mmCIF file of C-alpha atoms and ligand atoms in Angstrom:
data_model
loop_
_atom_site.group_PDB
_atom_site.id
_atom_site.type_symbol
_atom_site.label_atom_id
_atom_site.label_comp_id
_atom_site.label_asym_id
_atom_site.label_seq_id
_atom_site.Cartn_x
_atom_site.Cartn_y
_atom_site.Cartn_z
ATOM 1 C CA MET T 242 -26.341 5.896 6.869
ATOM 2 C CA LYS T 243 -24.026 8.907 5.719
ATOM 3 C CA VAL T 244 -20.422 8.127 6.579
ATOM 4 C CA LEU T 245 -17.300 10.557 6.153
ATOM 5 C CA VAL T 246 -14.274 9.758 4.332
ATOM 6 C CA VAL T 247 -11.255 11.899 5.465
ATOM 7 C CA GLY T 248 -8.715 10.725 3.271
ATOM 8 C CA GLY T 249 -8.642 10.757 -0.888
ATOM 9 C CA GLY T 250 -5.382 7.854 -1.019
ATOM 10 C CA ILE T 251 -5.729 4.169 -1.891
ATOM 11 C CA ILE T 252 -7.651 3.671 1.390
ATOM 12 C CA GLY T 253 -10.095 6.134 1.586
ATOM 13 C CA CYS T 254 -11.047 5.995 -2.320
ATOM 14 C CA ALA T 255 -11.630 2.323 -1.949
ATOM 15 C CA THR T 256 -13.428 2.399 1.162
ATOM 16 C CA ALA T 257 -15.213 5.033 0.047
ATOM 17 C CA ASP T 258 -16.545 3.416 -2.998
ATOM 18 C CA THR T 259 -17.381 0.472 -1.233
ATOM 19 C CA LEU T 260 -19.323 1.987 0.929
ATOM 20 C CA ALA T 261 -21.359 3.759 -1.577
ATOM 21 C CA ARG T 262 -21.570 0.073 -3.395
ATOM 22 C CA GLY T 263 -23.408 -1.223 0.046
ATOM 23 C CA GLY T 264 -25.752 1.533 0.108
ATOM 24 C CA ALA T 265 -24.309 4.607 2.313
ATOM 25 C CA ARG T 266 -24.056 7.838 1.230
ATOM 26 C CA VAL T 267 -20.552 8.974 1.537
ATOM 27 C CA VAL T 268 -18.785 12.205 1.070
ATOM 28 C CA LEU T 269 -14.685 11.974 0.851
ATOM 29 C CA PHE T 270 -12.461 15.040 1.722
ATOM 30 C CA GLU T 271 -9.549 15.439 0.154
ATOM 31 C CA ARG T 272 -7.127 17.982 1.480
ATOM 32 C CA GLY T 273 -4.897 17.862 -2.180
ATOM 33 C CA ALA T 274 -5.591 15.748 -4.999
ATOM 34 C CA PRO T 275 -6.789 11.732 -4.847
ATOM 35 C CA GLY T 276 -3.889 9.734 -4.378
ATOM 36 C CA GLY T 277 -1.219 12.709 -4.156
ATOM 37 C CA GLU T 278 0.494 11.357 -1.235
ATOM 38 C CA ALA T 279 1.800 7.898 -0.463
ATOM 39 C CA SER T 280 -0.255 5.849 -2.555
ATOM 40 C CA GLY T 281 0.766 7.785 -5.101
ATOM 41 C CA ALA T 282 4.339 7.640 -3.802
ATOM 42 C CA ALA T 283 4.297 3.661 -3.754
ATOM 43 C CA ALA T 284 5.692 0.862 -5.964
ATOM 44 C CA GLY T 285 2.508 -0.759 -6.867
ATOM 45 C CA MET T 286 3.876 -4.167 -5.660
ATOM 46 C CA LEU T 287 1.473 -6.664 -5.190
ATOM 47 C CA THR T 288 3.864 -9.170 -2.852
ATOM 48 C CA ALA T 289 1.292 -11.159 -0.307
ATOM 49 C CA LEU T 290 3.597 -13.446 1.295
ATOM 50 C CA GLY T 291 6.133 -12.664 4.116
ATOM 51 C CA ALA T 292 8.164 -15.112 5.505
ATOM 52 C CA GLY T 293 7.273 -16.716 8.404
ATOM 53 C CA PRO T 294 4.649 -18.649 10.135
ATOM 54 C CA ARG T 295 0.959 -17.879 9.168
ATOM 55 C CA THR T 296 -0.315 -14.669 10.441
ATOM 56 C CA GLN T 297 -3.362 -12.402 10.033
ATOM 57 C CA LEU T 298 -1.128 -9.704 8.315
ATOM 58 C CA GLN T 299 -0.537 -13.008 5.784
ATOM 59 C CA ASP T 300 -4.287 -14.101 5.735
ATOM 60 C CA LEU T 301 -5.201 -10.066 5.072
ATOM 61 C CA ALA T 302 -2.781 -9.820 2.519
ATOM 62 C CA VAL T 303 -3.375 -13.138 0.712
ATOM 63 C CA ALA T 304 -6.724 -12.249 0.615
ATOM 64 C CA SER T 305 -6.632 -9.158 -1.150
ATOM 65 C CA TRP T 306 -4.131 -10.233 -3.607
ATOM 66 C CA ARG T 307 -6.629 -12.553 -4.477
ATOM 67 C CA LEU T 308 -9.006 -9.610 -5.469
ATOM 68 C CA TYR T 309 -6.969 -8.033 -7.649
ATOM 69 C CA PRO T 310 -7.478 -9.879 -10.442
ATOM 70 C CA SER T 311 -11.571 -9.162 -9.823
ATOM 71 C CA VAL T 312 -10.708 -5.362 -8.747
ATOM 72 C CA ALA T 313 -8.594 -5.033 -12.151
ATOM 73 C CA ALA T 314 -11.338 -5.930 -14.510
ATOM 74 C CA GLU T 315 -14.130 -4.411 -12.691
ATOM 75 C CA LEU T 316 -12.115 -1.080 -12.559
ATOM 76 C CA LEU T 317 -11.300 -1.079 -16.392
ATOM 77 C CA GLU T 318 -15.611 -2.014 -16.980
ATOM 78 C CA ARG T 319 -16.204 1.171 -14.492
ATOM 79 C CA THR T 320 -14.305 3.754 -15.738
ATOM 80 C CA GLY T 321 -12.131 2.813 -18.203
ATOM 81 C CA VAL T 322 -9.086 3.072 -16.628
ATOM 82 C CA ASP T 323 -6.032 0.075 -17.290
ATOM 83 C CA VAL T 324 -4.606 -0.689 -13.694
ATOM 84 C CA GLU T 325 -1.172 -2.245 -15.631
ATOM 85 C CA LEU T 326 -2.225 -5.413 -13.345
ATOM 86 C CA VAL T 327 1.719 -7.616 -14.827
ATOM 87 C CA ARG T 328 2.000 -10.723 -13.802
ATOM 88 C CA ARG T 329 5.183 -11.632 -14.088
ATOM 89 C CA GLY T 330 6.551 -12.345 -10.911
ATOM 90 C CA THR T 331 9.772 -11.786 -8.517
ATOM 91 C CA LEU T 332 12.762 -12.320 -8.496
ATOM 92 C CA TYR T 333 14.843 -12.563 -4.862
ATOM 93 C CA PRO T 334 18.109 -12.935 -5.658
ATOM 94 C CA ILE T 335 20.042 -15.464 -3.611
ATOM 95 C CA PHE T 336 24.094 -14.262 -3.110
ATOM 96 C CA THR T 337 25.449 -17.480 -1.513
ATOM 97 C CA ALA T 338 26.288 -20.713 -3.727
ATOM 98 C CA GLY T 339 24.174 -23.474 -1.521
ATOM 99 C CA ALA T 340 22.459 -21.312 0.473
ATOM 100 C CA ILE T 341 19.853 -23.024 1.760
ATOM 101 C CA VAL T 342 16.289 -20.418 1.451
ATOM 102 C CA GLU T 343 14.009 -21.516 3.821
ATOM 103 C CA THR T 344 10.956 -19.168 2.052
ATOM 104 C CA GLY T 345 8.219 -20.204 5.105
ATOM 105 C CA VAL T 346 5.531 -20.523 2.906
ATOM 106 C CA PRO T 347 2.776 -23.097 3.601
ATOM 107 C CA PRO T 348 2.597 -25.382 0.913
ATOM 108 C CA PRO T 349 -1.384 -24.894 -0.191
ATOM 109 C CA LEU T 350 0.191 -20.836 -0.554
ATOM 110 C CA ALA T 351 3.689 -21.892 -2.385
ATOM 111 C CA ALA T 352 1.829 -23.839 -5.050
ATOM 112 C CA GLU T 353 -0.935 -21.030 -5.484
ATOM 113 C CA PHE T 354 1.739 -18.652 -5.488
ATOM 114 C CA GLY T 355 4.283 -20.105 -7.819
ATOM 115 C CA VAL T 356 6.728 -20.404 -4.921
ATOM 116 C CA ALA T 357 10.511 -21.707 -6.681
ATOM 117 C CA ILE T 358 13.988 -21.597 -6.193
ATOM 118 C CA LEU T 359 15.960 -21.344 -9.353
ATOM 119 C CA ASP T 360 19.991 -22.385 -9.960
ATOM 120 C CA GLU T 361 22.028 -19.850 -11.502
ATOM 121 C CA ASP T 362 21.337 -20.686 -15.059
ATOM 122 C CA GLU T 363 17.829 -20.401 -14.422
ATOM 123 C CA THR T 364 18.159 -17.139 -12.635
ATOM 124 C CA ARG T 365 19.662 -16.449 -15.007
ATOM 125 C CA ALA T 366 17.749 -17.567 -17.651
ATOM 126 C CA ARG T 367 14.948 -15.137 -16.768
ATOM 127 C CA GLU T 368 16.767 -12.332 -16.330
ATOM 128 C CA PRO T 369 20.546 -12.501 -18.056
ATOM 129 C CA ALA T 370 21.116 -9.086 -16.520
ATOM 130 C CA LEU T 371 21.625 -9.802 -13.130
ATOM 131 C CA SER T 372 25.317 -9.556 -11.760
ATOM 132 C CA PRO T 373 27.136 -12.534 -12.202
ATOM 133 C CA ARG T 374 27.236 -12.231 -8.525
ATOM 134 C CA VAL T 375 23.912 -13.677 -8.357
ATOM 135 C CA ARG T 376 23.680 -17.734 -8.144
ATOM 136 C CA GLY T 377 20.454 -17.789 -7.795
ATOM 137 C CA ALA T 378 16.873 -16.822 -6.635
ATOM 138 C CA LEU T 379 13.697 -17.324 -5.284
ATOM 139 C CA PHE T 380 11.180 -17.065 -7.776
ATOM 140 C CA VAL T 381 7.261 -15.833 -6.626
ATOM 141 C CA ALA T 382 4.812 -16.293 -9.774
ATOM 142 C CA GLY T 383 2.012 -14.930 -8.170
ATOM 143 C CA ASP T 384 3.740 -11.618 -7.427
ATOM 144 C CA HIS T 385 2.125 -8.851 -9.662
ATOM 145 C CA TRP T 386 2.291 -5.361 -9.377
ATOM 146 C CA VAL T 387 0.192 -2.426 -10.594
ATOM 147 C CA ASN T 388 0.543 1.156 -11.895
ATOM 148 C CA ASN T 389 -0.479 2.935 -8.187
ATOM 149 C CA GLN T 390 -1.165 6.268 -9.159
ATOM 150 C CA ARG T 391 -4.057 5.191 -11.855
ATOM 151 C CA LEU T 392 -5.008 2.220 -9.029
ATOM 152 C CA VAL T 393 -6.026 5.632 -6.732
ATOM 153 C CA SER T 394 -7.547 7.106 -10.015
ATOM 154 C CA ALA T 395 -9.856 3.845 -11.281
ATOM 155 C CA TYR T 396 -11.248 3.952 -7.330
ATOM 156 C CA ALA T 397 -11.329 7.520 -7.441
ATOM 157 C CA GLN T 398 -13.620 7.741 -10.356
ATOM 158 C CA ALA T 399 -15.748 4.728 -9.694
ATOM 159 C CA ALA T 400 -16.165 6.387 -6.808
ATOM 160 C CA ALA T 401 -17.870 8.962 -7.785
ATOM 161 C CA ALA T 402 -20.145 6.998 -9.716
ATOM 162 C CA SER T 403 -21.196 5.002 -7.565
ATOM 163 C CA GLY T 404 -22.297 8.244 -5.674
ATOM 164 C CA VAL T 405 -19.831 9.149 -3.707
ATOM 165 C CA GLU T 406 -19.392 13.217 -3.291
ATOM 166 C CA ILE T 407 -15.561 13.475 -3.513
ATOM 167 C CA ARG T 408 -14.858 17.132 -2.295
ATOM 168 C CA ALA T 409 -10.908 16.988 -3.020
ATOM 169 C CA GLY T 410 -8.881 20.610 -2.058
ATOM 170 C CA ARG T 411 -11.040 20.788 1.254
ATOM 171 C CA ALA T 412 -8.433 20.235 4.926
ATOM 172 C CA VAL T 413 -10.611 18.443 7.796
ATOM 173 C CA THR T 414 -8.914 20.143 10.969
ATOM 174 C CA ARG T 415 -11.562 18.621 13.169
ATOM 175 C CA ILE T 416 -13.259 15.816 14.026
ATOM 176 C CA LEU T 417 -16.447 16.661 15.707
ATOM 177 C CA THR T 418 -18.119 14.676 18.675
ATOM 178 C CA ALA T 419 -20.433 14.925 21.574
ATOM 179 C CA GLY T 420 -21.615 13.169 24.309
ATOM 180 C CA GLY T 421 -19.012 9.966 23.034
ATOM 181 C CA ARG T 422 -20.087 10.187 19.393
ATOM 182 C CA ALA T 423 -18.432 11.029 16.324
ATOM 183 C CA GLN T 424 -20.879 13.918 14.513
ATOM 184 C CA GLY T 425 -19.107 15.255 11.926
ATOM 185 C CA VAL T 426 -15.866 16.978 10.726
ATOM 186 C CA LEU T 427 -15.041 20.373 10.324
ATOM 187 C CA ALA T 428 -13.525 21.019 7.086
ATOM 188 C CA ASP T 429 -11.934 24.440 5.787
ATOM 189 C CA GLY T 430 -14.167 26.124 8.566
ATOM 190 C CA GLU T 431 -17.191 24.156 7.119
ATOM 191 C CA GLU T 432 -19.152 21.568 9.487
ATOM 192 C CA PHE T 433 -20.229 18.538 7.707
ATOM 193 C CA GLY T 434 -22.611 16.219 9.524
ATOM 194 C CA GLY T 435 -22.484 12.486 9.953
ATOM 195 C CA ASP T 436 -23.540 9.177 11.052
ATOM 196 C CA ALA T 437 -20.485 7.948 10.985
ATOM 197 C CA VAL T 438 -16.573 9.120 10.209
ATOM 198 C CA LEU T 439 -13.634 7.112 8.366
ATOM 199 C CA ILE T 440 -10.176 8.710 9.006
ATOM 200 C CA ALA T 441 -8.168 7.329 6.467
ATOM 201 C CA ALA T 442 -5.667 9.612 6.290
ATOM 202 C CA GLY T 443 -2.966 8.089 6.239
ATOM 203 C CA ALA T 444 0.631 8.895 8.007
ATOM 204 C CA TRP T 445 -1.393 12.157 8.861
ATOM 205 C CA SER T 446 -4.340 10.339 10.978
ATOM 206 C CA GLY T 447 -2.555 10.856 14.323
ATOM 207 C CA GLU T 448 -3.079 14.161 14.307
ATOM 208 C CA LEU T 449 -6.119 13.840 12.990
ATOM 209 C CA MET T 450 -7.208 11.613 15.633
ATOM 210 C CA ALA T 451 -6.341 14.279 18.570
ATOM 211 C CA THR T 452 -8.441 16.458 18.012
ATOM 212 C CA ALA T 453 -11.055 13.471 19.351
ATOM 213 C CA GLY T 454 -8.509 13.219 22.247
ATOM 214 C CA ALA T 455 -7.964 10.236 20.488
ATOM 215 C CA LYS T 456 -3.741 9.100 20.887
ATOM 216 C CA LEU T 457 -2.881 6.906 17.491
ATOM 217 C CA ARG T 458 0.703 6.560 17.377
ATOM 218 C CA VAL T 459 1.084 6.729 13.500
ATOM 219 C CA ARG T 460 4.230 8.286 12.277
ATOM 220 C CA PRO T 461 5.731 8.661 8.709
ATOM 221 C CA ALA T 462 7.941 6.604 7.241
ATOM 222 C CA ARG T 463 9.879 8.443 4.696
ATOM 223 C CA GLY T 464 10.228 6.371 0.791
ATOM 224 C CA GLN T 465 12.314 8.105 -1.352
ATOM 225 C CA MET T 466 12.173 6.395 -5.084
ATOM 226 C CA LEU T 467 13.351 7.217 -8.382
ATOM 227 C CA ALA T 468 12.912 5.810 -12.616
ATOM 228 C CA LEU T 469 14.901 5.559 -15.120
ATOM 229 C CA SER T 470 14.094 4.911 -18.648
ATOM 230 C CA HIS T 471 13.791 1.274 -19.103
ATOM 231 C CA VAL T 472 13.471 0.888 -23.036
ATOM 232 C CA PRO T 473 14.619 -1.540 -24.222
ATOM 233 C CA PRO T 474 13.967 -3.020 -21.031
ATOM 234 C CA VAL T 475 16.380 -4.411 -19.144
ATOM 235 C CA LEU T 476 14.332 -6.017 -16.848
ATOM 236 C CA THR T 477 11.277 -8.259 -17.324
ATOM 237 C CA HIS T 478 10.488 -9.720 -13.427
ATOM 238 C CA CYS T 479 10.421 -7.813 -10.842
ATOM 239 C CA VAL T 480 13.480 -8.125 -9.109
ATOM 240 C CA HIS T 481 13.968 -7.254 -4.711
ATOM 241 C CA GLY T 482 16.868 -7.243 -3.474
ATOM 242 C CA ASP T 483 17.457 -7.170 0.618
ATOM 243 C CA GLU T 484 18.289 -3.378 -0.085
ATOM 244 C CA VAL T 485 16.553 -1.821 -3.184
ATOM 245 C CA TYR T 486 13.275 -3.253 -5.156
ATOM 246 C CA LEU T 487 13.465 -2.963 -9.196
ATOM 247 C CA VAL T 488 10.180 -2.793 -10.960
ATOM 248 C CA PRO T 489 9.533 -2.709 -14.799
ATOM 249 C CA ARG T 490 6.795 -0.543 -16.007
ATOM 250 C CA PRO T 491 4.552 -1.428 -18.607
ATOM 251 C CA SER T 492 5.308 2.765 -19.399
ATOM 252 C CA GLY T 493 8.731 1.787 -20.030
ATOM 253 C CA GLU T 494 9.728 3.487 -17.066
ATOM 254 C CA LEU T 495 11.705 0.948 -14.721
ATOM 255 C CA LEU T 496 10.934 2.264 -10.893
ATOM 256 C CA VAL T 497 13.803 2.010 -8.312
ATOM 257 C CA GLY T 498 13.386 2.163 -4.824
ATOM 258 C CA ALA T 499 13.379 2.919 -1.587
ATOM 259 C CA THR T 500 14.346 4.264 1.847
ATOM 260 C CA VAL T 501 12.994 3.956 4.710
ATOM 261 C CA GLU T 502 13.549 6.858 6.939
ATOM 262 C CA ARG T 503 12.287 8.298 10.532
ATOM 263 C CA VAL T 504 12.901 12.020 9.645
ATOM 264 C CA GLY T 505 9.278 13.290 10.152
ATOM 265 C CA PHE T 506 7.541 15.169 7.153
ATOM 266 C CA ARG T 507 10.915 16.315 5.146
ATOM 267 C CA ARG T 508 9.633 16.439 2.033
ATOM 268 C CA GLU T 509 12.832 16.017 0.255
ATOM 269 C CA VAL T 510 14.872 14.029 -1.942
ATOM 270 C CA THR T 511 17.843 13.422 -0.881
ATOM 271 C CA ALA T 512 21.435 13.472 -3.076
ATOM 272 C CA GLY T 513 22.689 10.489 -0.339
ATOM 273 C CA GLY T 514 19.312 8.600 -0.291
ATOM 274 C CA ILE T 515 18.950 8.608 -3.930
ATOM 275 C CA ALA T 516 22.916 7.434 -4.004
ATOM 276 C CA GLY T 517 21.779 4.566 -1.931
ATOM 277 C CA LEU T 518 19.550 3.515 -4.271
ATOM 278 C CA LEU T 519 21.589 3.611 -7.581
ATOM 279 C CA ALA T 520 24.980 2.174 -6.169
ATOM 280 C CA THR T 521 22.318 -0.655 -4.653
ATOM 281 C CA ALA T 522 20.887 -0.864 -8.319
ATOM 282 C CA ILE T 523 23.634 -1.271 -10.134
ATOM 283 C CA ASP T 524 25.575 -3.839 -8.296
ATOM 284 C CA LEU T 525 22.483 -6.215 -8.660
ATOM 285 C CA VAL T 526 22.009 -5.264 -12.765
ATOM 286 C CA PRO T 527 24.852 -3.695 -13.837
ATOM 287 C CA ALA T 528 23.495 -2.177 -17.728
ATOM 288 C CA LEU T 529 21.500 -0.213 -14.738
ATOM 289 C CA GLY T 530 24.538 2.444 -15.149
ATOM 290 C CA ASP T 531 24.130 3.628 -18.479
ATOM 291 C CA ARG T 532 20.211 4.401 -18.065
ATOM 292 C CA ALA T 533 19.111 8.192 -17.132
ATOM 293 C CA ILE T 534 17.142 9.069 -14.234
ATOM 294 C CA THR T 535 14.130 10.236 -15.804
ATOM 295 C CA ARG T 536 11.902 10.899 -12.280
ATOM 296 C CA THR T 537 12.909 11.298 -7.989
ATOM 297 C CA TRP T 538 10.182 11.303 -5.454
ATOM 298 C CA TYR T 539 9.606 10.944 -1.964
ATOM 299 C CA GLY T 540 6.128 9.558 0.175
ATOM 300 C CA PHE T 541 5.616 8.902 3.904
ATOM 301 C CA ARG T 542 3.986 5.788 4.897
ATOM 302 C CA PRO T 543 1.933 5.418 7.637
ATOM 303 C CA TRP T 544 3.968 3.672 9.911
ATOM 304 C CA ALA T 545 2.431 1.846 13.502
ATOM 305 C CA PRO T 546 5.321 0.895 16.311
ATOM 306 C CA ASP T 547 4.277 -2.626 15.414
ATOM 307 C CA SER T 548 4.219 -2.205 11.704
ATOM 308 C CA LEU T 549 0.671 -3.204 11.447
ATOM 309 C CA PRO T 550 -2.239 -1.981 9.998
ATOM 310 C CA VAL T 551 -4.689 0.043 12.373
ATOM 311 C CA LEU T 552 -8.387 -1.129 10.644
ATOM 312 C CA GLY T 553 -11.787 -0.396 13.417
ATOM 313 C CA PRO T 554 -14.055 1.537 15.645
ATOM 314 C CA TRP T 555 -12.084 3.273 17.596
ATOM 315 C CA PRO T 556 -13.100 2.388 21.392
ATOM 316 C CA GLY T 557 -14.838 5.266 23.259
ATOM 317 C CA VAL T 558 -15.832 7.509 19.936
ATOM 318 C CA SER T 559 -18.774 5.750 18.907
ATOM 319 C CA GLY T 560 -19.454 6.305 15.909
ATOM 320 C CA LEU T 561 -15.956 7.046 14.952
ATOM 321 C CA PHE T 562 -13.329 4.308 12.708
ATOM 322 C CA ILE T 563 -9.444 4.275 11.544
ATOM 323 C CA ALA T 564 -7.758 2.962 8.439
ATOM 324 C CA THR T 565 -4.284 3.891 8.316
ATOM 325 C CA GLY T 566 -1.193 1.976 9.391
ATOM 326 C CA HIS T 567 -0.625 0.304 6.086
ATOM 327 C CA TYR T 568 3.264 0.947 5.840
ATOM 328 C CA ARG T 569 4.955 -0.558 3.141
ATOM 329 C CA SER T 570 1.336 -2.645 1.944
ATOM 330 C CA GLY T 571 -0.636 -0.286 1.225
ATOM 331 C CA ILE T 572 -1.777 -0.859 -2.378
ATOM 332 C CA MET T 573 -1.504 -4.667 -1.221
ATOM 333 C CA LEU T 574 -4.016 -4.598 1.089
ATOM 334 C CA ALA T 575 -6.333 -1.934 -0.144
ATOM 335 C CA PRO T 576 -8.997 -4.359 -1.940
ATOM 336 C CA ILE T 577 -9.689 -5.635 0.835
ATOM 337 C CA THR T 578 -8.631 -3.187 4.049
ATOM 338 C CA ALA T 579 -12.550 -1.109 2.124
ATOM 339 C CA ARG T 580 -14.403 -4.333 2.339
ATOM 340 C CA VAL T 581 -13.315 -4.462 5.883
ATOM 341 C CA MET T 582 -13.995 -1.503 6.788
ATOM 342 C CA ALA T 583 -16.695 -1.092 4.649
ATOM 343 C CA GLU T 584 -18.098 -4.000 6.805
ATOM 344 C CA TRP T 585 -16.870 -2.435 10.065
ATOM 345 C CA ILE T 586 -19.106 0.645 9.576
ATOM 346 C CA LEU T 587 -22.172 -0.978 7.672
ATOM 347 C CA GLU T 588 -22.656 -4.300 9.379
ATOM 348 C CA GLY T 589 -20.892 -4.026 13.201
ATOM 349 C CA LYS T 590 -18.204 -6.751 12.726
ATOM 350 C CA PRO T 591 -15.385 -7.699 9.614
ATOM 351 C CA SER T 592 -16.291 -11.033 7.258
ATOM 352 C CA ILE T 593 -13.017 -12.291 8.286
ATOM 353 C CA ALA T 594 -10.012 -11.697 10.834
ATOM 354 C CA ALA T 595 -8.748 -8.863 11.809
ATOM 355 C CA ASP T 596 -8.412 -8.149 15.572
ATOM 356 C CA ASP T 597 -4.947 -7.930 15.280
ATOM 357 C CA PHE T 598 -5.558 -4.506 13.720
ATOM 358 C CA LEU T 599 -7.992 -3.242 15.776
ATOM 359 C CA PRO T 600 -6.641 0.332 17.659
ATOM 360 C CA ASP T 601 -7.445 -1.129 21.196
ATOM 361 C CA ARG T 602 -3.823 -2.643 21.003
ATOM 362 C CA PHE T 603 -2.786 1.394 21.172
ATOM 363 C CA VAL T 604 -5.310 2.410 23.785
ATOM 364 C CA ALA T 605 -4.362 2.147 27.220
ATOM 365 C CA GLY T 606 -7.543 0.901 30.203
ATOM 366 C CA PRO T 607 -11.080 -1.252 29.877
ATOM 367 C CA ARG T 608 -11.328 -2.052 25.965
ATOM 368 C CA GLY T 609 -14.894 0.506 24.785
HETATM 369 N N1 LIG Q 712 6.212 -0.582 -0.646
HETATM 370 C C1 LIG Q 712 7.514 -0.470 -1.388
HETATM 371 C C2 LIG Q 712 8.173 0.198 -0.283
HETATM 372 O O1 LIG Q 712 7.191 0.597 0.904
HETATM 373 O O2 LIG Q 712 8.896 0.655 -0.722
#
């Protein structure tokens, strides 16, 4: 089977690699460089637990989280790239003395992820630089993080080593269909044929799907971020407040993120965006006020109206598949998305429950 994958972000690269290892011939199209958009702009946090009742999304995230140690080890083995998996855990500060924190995490998962409520002394013992306003913390030992730029690069290199033909700098402008079947894609005016087409073009997936007559409501949610010099380090854990997160990187940078803005594809870092992040970060960790700003950037998260990923076959166009809508969790969900999509394409159905993510939910009329 020949599969054309459109999009060289983390989802496209990881899925292309998995498809090729499953025996498919794969061509991956990326109009820029792999990881050049949202995947490269992320912070790389692997935070799988969401508050509230158990959902398919939480199951998907936990399944992906469980894959990460072996993914990191295999990518190192296969490509020589260390994706910098850090396993020191995240502190979620509590500002109100005596606050009762209801995590909603089922007990087996709470144990697996090392979830604990820390009092003020325990919190400050872990992170002395936190503001005196912080009165405790929810600690999730199992919240890890990776270097997302290295991760995309490693997946792209692994995919190439698995035989994926990577066509970087080639912009796909149309999905070719005939008789209700996807036949291939048009890239820079040249037609490429295939047995299946996977659109993994992040926030740009909707405009590509429209060329096959499909209405996919995925929009960009801009995130602005910055990095501070972090030598010597102020923090050793990831610190996640309500409005800001702080991610200490082995490279000696502290990542500060992120805004969530519905401003279309406006390619700009704004004074207000960066000022807001910095004010919140310094309020949480006052010592950061002295640190140099090393970089600022933005990315466009792919966001569906229900904030869930969109994964599976497109109804009514056989051979056409979609994997987008990962919103704030694309890095977290990449390994399991690659598995689910490869199973959809090669075997006709995924081995885990993923019907909440079917694109059918955006399509009016009977399911195709
Ligand atoms: N994944 C973090 C963010 O969306 O800001």
